[in-house]
PDB file of C-alpha atoms in Angstrom:
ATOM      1  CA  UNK A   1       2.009 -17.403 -19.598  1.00  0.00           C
ATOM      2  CA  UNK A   2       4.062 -20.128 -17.976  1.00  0.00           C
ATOM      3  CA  UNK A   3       3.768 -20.981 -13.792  1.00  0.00           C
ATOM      4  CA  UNK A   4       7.079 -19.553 -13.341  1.00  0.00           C
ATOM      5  CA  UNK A   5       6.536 -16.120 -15.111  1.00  0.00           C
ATOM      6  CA  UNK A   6       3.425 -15.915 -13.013  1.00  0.00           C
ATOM      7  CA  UNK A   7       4.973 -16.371  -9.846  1.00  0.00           C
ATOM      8  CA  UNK A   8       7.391 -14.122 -10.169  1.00  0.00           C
ATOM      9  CA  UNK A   9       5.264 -11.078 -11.525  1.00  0.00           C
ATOM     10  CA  UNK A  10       3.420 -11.847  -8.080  1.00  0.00           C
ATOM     11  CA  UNK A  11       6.695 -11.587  -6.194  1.00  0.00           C
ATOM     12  CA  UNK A  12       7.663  -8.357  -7.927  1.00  0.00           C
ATOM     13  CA  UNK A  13       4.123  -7.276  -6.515  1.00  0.00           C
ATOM     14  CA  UNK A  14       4.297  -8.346  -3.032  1.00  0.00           C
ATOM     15  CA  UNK A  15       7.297  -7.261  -3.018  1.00  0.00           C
ATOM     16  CA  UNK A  16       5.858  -3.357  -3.796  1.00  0.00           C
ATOM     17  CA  UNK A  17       3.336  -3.922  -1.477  1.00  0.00           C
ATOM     18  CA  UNK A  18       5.974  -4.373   1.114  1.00  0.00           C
ATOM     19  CA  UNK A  19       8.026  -1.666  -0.468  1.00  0.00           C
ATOM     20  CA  UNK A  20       4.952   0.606   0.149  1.00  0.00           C
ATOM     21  CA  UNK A  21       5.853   0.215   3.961  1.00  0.00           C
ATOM     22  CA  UNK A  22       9.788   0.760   3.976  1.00  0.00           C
ATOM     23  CA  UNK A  23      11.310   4.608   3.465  1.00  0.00           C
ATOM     24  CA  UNK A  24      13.275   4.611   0.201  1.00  0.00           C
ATOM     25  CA  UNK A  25      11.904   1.686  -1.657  1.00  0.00           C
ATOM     26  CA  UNK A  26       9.533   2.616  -4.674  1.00  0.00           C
ATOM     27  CA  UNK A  27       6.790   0.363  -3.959  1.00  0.00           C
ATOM     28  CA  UNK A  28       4.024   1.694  -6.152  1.00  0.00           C
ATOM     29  CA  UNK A  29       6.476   1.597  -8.770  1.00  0.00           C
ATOM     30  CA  UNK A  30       7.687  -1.866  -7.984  1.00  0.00           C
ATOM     31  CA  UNK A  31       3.769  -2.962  -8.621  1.00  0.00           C
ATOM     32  CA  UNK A  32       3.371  -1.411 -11.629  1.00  0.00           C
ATOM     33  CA  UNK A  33       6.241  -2.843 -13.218  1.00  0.00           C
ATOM     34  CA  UNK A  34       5.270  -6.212 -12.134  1.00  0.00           C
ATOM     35  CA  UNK A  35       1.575  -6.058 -13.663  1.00  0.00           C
ATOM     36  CA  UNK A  36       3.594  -4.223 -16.732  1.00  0.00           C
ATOM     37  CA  UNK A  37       5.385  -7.447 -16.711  1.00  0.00           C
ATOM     38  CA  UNK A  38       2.649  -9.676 -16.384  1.00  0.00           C
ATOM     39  CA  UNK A  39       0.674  -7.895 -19.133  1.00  0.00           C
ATOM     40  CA  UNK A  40       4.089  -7.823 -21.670  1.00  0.00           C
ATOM     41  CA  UNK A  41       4.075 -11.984 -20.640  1.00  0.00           C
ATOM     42  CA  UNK A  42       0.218 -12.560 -21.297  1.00  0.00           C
ATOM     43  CA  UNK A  43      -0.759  -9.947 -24.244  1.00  0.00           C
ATOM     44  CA  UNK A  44      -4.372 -10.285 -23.519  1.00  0.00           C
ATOM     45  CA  UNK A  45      -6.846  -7.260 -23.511  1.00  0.00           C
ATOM     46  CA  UNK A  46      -7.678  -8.135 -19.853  1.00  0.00           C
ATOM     47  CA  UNK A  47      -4.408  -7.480 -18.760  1.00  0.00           C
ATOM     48  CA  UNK A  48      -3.841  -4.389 -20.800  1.00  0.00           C
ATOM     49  CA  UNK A  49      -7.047  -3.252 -19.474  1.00  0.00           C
ATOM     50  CA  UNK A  50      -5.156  -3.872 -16.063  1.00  0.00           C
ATOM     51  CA  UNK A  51      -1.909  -1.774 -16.765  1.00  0.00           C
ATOM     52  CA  UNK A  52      -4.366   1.222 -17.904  1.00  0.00           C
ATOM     53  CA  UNK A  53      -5.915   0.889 -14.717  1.00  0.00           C
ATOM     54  CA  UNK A  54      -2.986   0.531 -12.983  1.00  0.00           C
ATOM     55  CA  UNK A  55      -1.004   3.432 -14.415  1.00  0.00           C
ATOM     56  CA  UNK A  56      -4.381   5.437 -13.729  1.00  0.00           C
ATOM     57  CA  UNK A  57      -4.651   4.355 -10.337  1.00  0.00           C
ATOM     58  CA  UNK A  58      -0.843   5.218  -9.590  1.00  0.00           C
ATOM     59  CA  UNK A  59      -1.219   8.628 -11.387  1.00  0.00           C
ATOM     60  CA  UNK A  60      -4.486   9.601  -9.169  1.00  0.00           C
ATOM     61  CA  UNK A  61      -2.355   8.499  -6.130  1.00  0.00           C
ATOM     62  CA  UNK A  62       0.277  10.764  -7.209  1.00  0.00           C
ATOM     63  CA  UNK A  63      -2.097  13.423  -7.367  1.00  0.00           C
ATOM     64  CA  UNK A  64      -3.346  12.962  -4.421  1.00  0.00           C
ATOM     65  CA  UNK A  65      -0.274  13.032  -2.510  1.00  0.00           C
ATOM     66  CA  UNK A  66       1.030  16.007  -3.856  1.00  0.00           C
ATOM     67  CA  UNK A  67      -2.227  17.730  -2.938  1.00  0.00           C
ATOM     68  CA  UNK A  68      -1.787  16.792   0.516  1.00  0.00           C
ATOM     69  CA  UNK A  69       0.029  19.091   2.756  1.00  0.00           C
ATOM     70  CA  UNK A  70       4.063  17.674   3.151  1.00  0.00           C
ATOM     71  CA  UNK A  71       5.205  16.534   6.147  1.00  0.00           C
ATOM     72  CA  UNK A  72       8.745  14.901   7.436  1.00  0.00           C
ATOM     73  CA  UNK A  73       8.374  11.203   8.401  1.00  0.00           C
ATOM     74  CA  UNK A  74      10.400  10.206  11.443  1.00  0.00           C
ATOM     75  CA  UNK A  75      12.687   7.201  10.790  1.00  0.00           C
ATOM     76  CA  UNK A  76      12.928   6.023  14.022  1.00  0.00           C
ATOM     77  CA  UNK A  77      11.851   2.395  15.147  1.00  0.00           C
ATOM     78  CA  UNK A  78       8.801   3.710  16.632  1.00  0.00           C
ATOM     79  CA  UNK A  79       8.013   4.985  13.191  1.00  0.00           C
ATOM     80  CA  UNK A  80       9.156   1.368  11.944  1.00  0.00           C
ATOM     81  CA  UNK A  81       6.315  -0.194  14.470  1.00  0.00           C
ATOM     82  CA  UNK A  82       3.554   2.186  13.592  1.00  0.00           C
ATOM     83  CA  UNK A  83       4.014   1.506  10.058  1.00  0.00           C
ATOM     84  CA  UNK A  84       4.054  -2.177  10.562  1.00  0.00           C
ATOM     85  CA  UNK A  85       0.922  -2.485  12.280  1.00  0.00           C
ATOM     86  CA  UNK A  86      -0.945   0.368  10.252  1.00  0.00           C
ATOM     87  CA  UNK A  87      -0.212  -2.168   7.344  1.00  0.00           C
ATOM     88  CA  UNK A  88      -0.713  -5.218   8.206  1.00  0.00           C
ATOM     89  CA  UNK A  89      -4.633  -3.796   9.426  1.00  0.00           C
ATOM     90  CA  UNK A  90      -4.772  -2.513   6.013  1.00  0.00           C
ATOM     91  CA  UNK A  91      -4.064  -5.752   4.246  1.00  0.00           C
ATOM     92  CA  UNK A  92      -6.755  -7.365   6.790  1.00  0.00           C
ATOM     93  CA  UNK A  93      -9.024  -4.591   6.405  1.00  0.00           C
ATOM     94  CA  UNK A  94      -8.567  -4.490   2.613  1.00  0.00           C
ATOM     95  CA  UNK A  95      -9.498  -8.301   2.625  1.00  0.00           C
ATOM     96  CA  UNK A  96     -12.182  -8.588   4.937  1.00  0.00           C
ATOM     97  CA  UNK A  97     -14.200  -5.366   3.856  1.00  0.00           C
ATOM     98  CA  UNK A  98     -13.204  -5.078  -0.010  1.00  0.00           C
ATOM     99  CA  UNK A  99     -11.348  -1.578  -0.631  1.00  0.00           C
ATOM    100  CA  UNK A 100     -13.039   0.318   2.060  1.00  0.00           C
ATOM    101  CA  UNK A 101     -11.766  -1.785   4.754  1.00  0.00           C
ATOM    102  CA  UNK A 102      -8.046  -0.433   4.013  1.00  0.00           C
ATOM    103  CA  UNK A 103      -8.571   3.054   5.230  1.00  0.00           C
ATOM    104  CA  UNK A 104     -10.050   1.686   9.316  1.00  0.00           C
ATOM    105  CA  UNK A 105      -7.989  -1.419   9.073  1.00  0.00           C
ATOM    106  CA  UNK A 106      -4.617   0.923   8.629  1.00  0.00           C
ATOM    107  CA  UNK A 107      -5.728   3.674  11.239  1.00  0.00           C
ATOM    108  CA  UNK A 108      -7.113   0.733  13.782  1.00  0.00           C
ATOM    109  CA  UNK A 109      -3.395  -0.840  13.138  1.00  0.00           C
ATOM    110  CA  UNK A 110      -2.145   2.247  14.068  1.00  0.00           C
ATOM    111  CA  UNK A 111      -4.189   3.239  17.040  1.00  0.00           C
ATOM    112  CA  UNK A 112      -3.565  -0.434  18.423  1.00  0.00           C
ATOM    113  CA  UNK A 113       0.413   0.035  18.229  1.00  0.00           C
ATOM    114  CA  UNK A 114      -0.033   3.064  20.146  1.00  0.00           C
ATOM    115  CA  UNK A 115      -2.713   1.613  22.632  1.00  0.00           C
ATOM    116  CA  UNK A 116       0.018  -1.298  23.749  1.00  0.00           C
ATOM    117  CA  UNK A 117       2.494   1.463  23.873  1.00  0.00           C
ATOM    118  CA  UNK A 118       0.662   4.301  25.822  1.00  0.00           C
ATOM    119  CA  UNK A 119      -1.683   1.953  27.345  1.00  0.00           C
ATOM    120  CA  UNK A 120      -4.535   4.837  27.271  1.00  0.00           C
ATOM    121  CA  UNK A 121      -6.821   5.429  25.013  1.00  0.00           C
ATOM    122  CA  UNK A 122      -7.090   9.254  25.373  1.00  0.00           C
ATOM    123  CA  UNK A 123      -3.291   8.853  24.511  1.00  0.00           C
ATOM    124  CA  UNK A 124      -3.668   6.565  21.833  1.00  0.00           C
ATOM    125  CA  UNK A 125      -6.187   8.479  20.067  1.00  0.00           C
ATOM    126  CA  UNK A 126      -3.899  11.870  19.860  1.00  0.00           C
ATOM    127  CA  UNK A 127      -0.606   9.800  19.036  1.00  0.00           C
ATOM    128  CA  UNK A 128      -2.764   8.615  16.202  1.00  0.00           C
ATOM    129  CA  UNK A 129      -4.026  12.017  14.664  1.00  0.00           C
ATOM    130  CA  UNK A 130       0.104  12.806  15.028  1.00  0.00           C
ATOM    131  CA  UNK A 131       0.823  10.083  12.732  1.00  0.00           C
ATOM    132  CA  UNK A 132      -1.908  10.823  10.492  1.00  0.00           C
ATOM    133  CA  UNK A 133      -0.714  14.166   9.992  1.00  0.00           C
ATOM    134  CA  UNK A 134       3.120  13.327   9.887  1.00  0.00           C
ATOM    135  CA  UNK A 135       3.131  10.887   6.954  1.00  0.00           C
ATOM    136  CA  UNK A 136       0.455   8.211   7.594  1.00  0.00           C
ATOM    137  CA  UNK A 137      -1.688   9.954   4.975  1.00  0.00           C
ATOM    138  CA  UNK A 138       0.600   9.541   2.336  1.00  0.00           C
ATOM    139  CA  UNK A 139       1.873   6.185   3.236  1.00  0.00           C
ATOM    140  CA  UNK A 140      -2.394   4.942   3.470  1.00  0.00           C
ATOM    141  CA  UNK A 141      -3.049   6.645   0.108  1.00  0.00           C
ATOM    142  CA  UNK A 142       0.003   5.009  -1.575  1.00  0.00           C
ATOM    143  CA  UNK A 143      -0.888   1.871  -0.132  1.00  0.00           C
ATOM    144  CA  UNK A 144      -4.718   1.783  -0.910  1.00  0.00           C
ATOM    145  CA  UNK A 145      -3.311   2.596  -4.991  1.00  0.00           C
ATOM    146  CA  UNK A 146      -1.149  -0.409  -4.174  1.00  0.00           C
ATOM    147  CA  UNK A 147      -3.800  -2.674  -3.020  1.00  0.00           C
ATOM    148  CA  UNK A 148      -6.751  -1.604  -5.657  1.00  0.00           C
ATOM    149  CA  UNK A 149      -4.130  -2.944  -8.655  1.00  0.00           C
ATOM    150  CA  UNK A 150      -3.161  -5.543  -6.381  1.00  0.00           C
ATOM    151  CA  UNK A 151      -6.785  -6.674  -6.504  1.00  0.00           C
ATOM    152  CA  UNK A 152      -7.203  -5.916  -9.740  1.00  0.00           C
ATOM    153  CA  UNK A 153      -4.275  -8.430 -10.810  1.00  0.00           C
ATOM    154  CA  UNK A 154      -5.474 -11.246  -8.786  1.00  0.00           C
ATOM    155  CA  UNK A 155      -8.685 -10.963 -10.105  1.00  0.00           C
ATOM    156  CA  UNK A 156      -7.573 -10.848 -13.564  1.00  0.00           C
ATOM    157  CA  UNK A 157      -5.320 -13.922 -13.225  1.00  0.00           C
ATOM    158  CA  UNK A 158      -7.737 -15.774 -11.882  1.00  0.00           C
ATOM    159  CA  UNK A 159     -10.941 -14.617 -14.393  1.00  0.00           C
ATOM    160  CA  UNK A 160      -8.094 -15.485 -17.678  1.00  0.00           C
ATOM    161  CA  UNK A 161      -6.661 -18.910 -15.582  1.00  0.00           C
TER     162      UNK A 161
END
């Protein structure tokens, strides 16, 4: 697989990953279809092992979601902000503590938004369960699926590179 077809199966997933975050953009899907592309590029058995994994991992996400009760998200920029911060301690959480790290880094990015907005902890803490139970749980289990393949990838690329 050349440099080029590399690169941009990684854009296609960082670009899920950020789709993950954003109402209305398929972002789980978006990484699937860029290790499907990766795998279609490189015909290895690592990377089909990969997309099995993947498709497994997005399936059990789907699962999961459904089984969790359904809420309305807001789509307000407050909503925006949460979001952006309960991601970006994800990604940091997800990288400093492998996999486990996601689910405190996302909730700590969260309860941090609302700590510089509130200003209270008290505060902070209840405007976090609110978001927990008005979407963030389906936007932290989407994301986690997300990251796991994510990981996966990356350390598939580099084991076959």
């Amino acid at each position: 697989m050349g440099a080029w077809d590399l690169l941009l199966a990684g854009l296609v997933i960082l670009l899920g990953l950020c789709g993950v975050l954003l109402p209305g953009v398929p972002g789980s899907w978006l990484v699937w279809a860029g290790v499907l592309w990766w795998a279609l590029k490189d015909p290895q058995p690592l990377a089909w092992a990969v997309l099995v994994g993947a498709t497994v991992v997005l399936l059990l996400a789907r699962a999961v979601r459904w089984a969790l009760p359904t809420r309305r998200r807001r789509r307000d920029e407050a909503m925006r902000r949460l979001t952006a911060y309960g991601g970006a301690g994800a990604v940091l959480g997800f990288v400093l503590v492998p996999v486990l790290g996601a689910v405190p880094g996302f909730m700590g990015g969260i309860y941090l938004a609302e700590r510089l907005r509130l200003g209270r902890h008290g505060e902070a803490k209840a405007a976090l369960r609110t978001a927990m139970r008005s979407g963030g749980s389906d936007v932290l289990t989407e994301l986690i699926a997300c990251l796991l393949i994510t990981g996966a990838w990356v350390g598939a690329v580099l084991a076959g590179g």
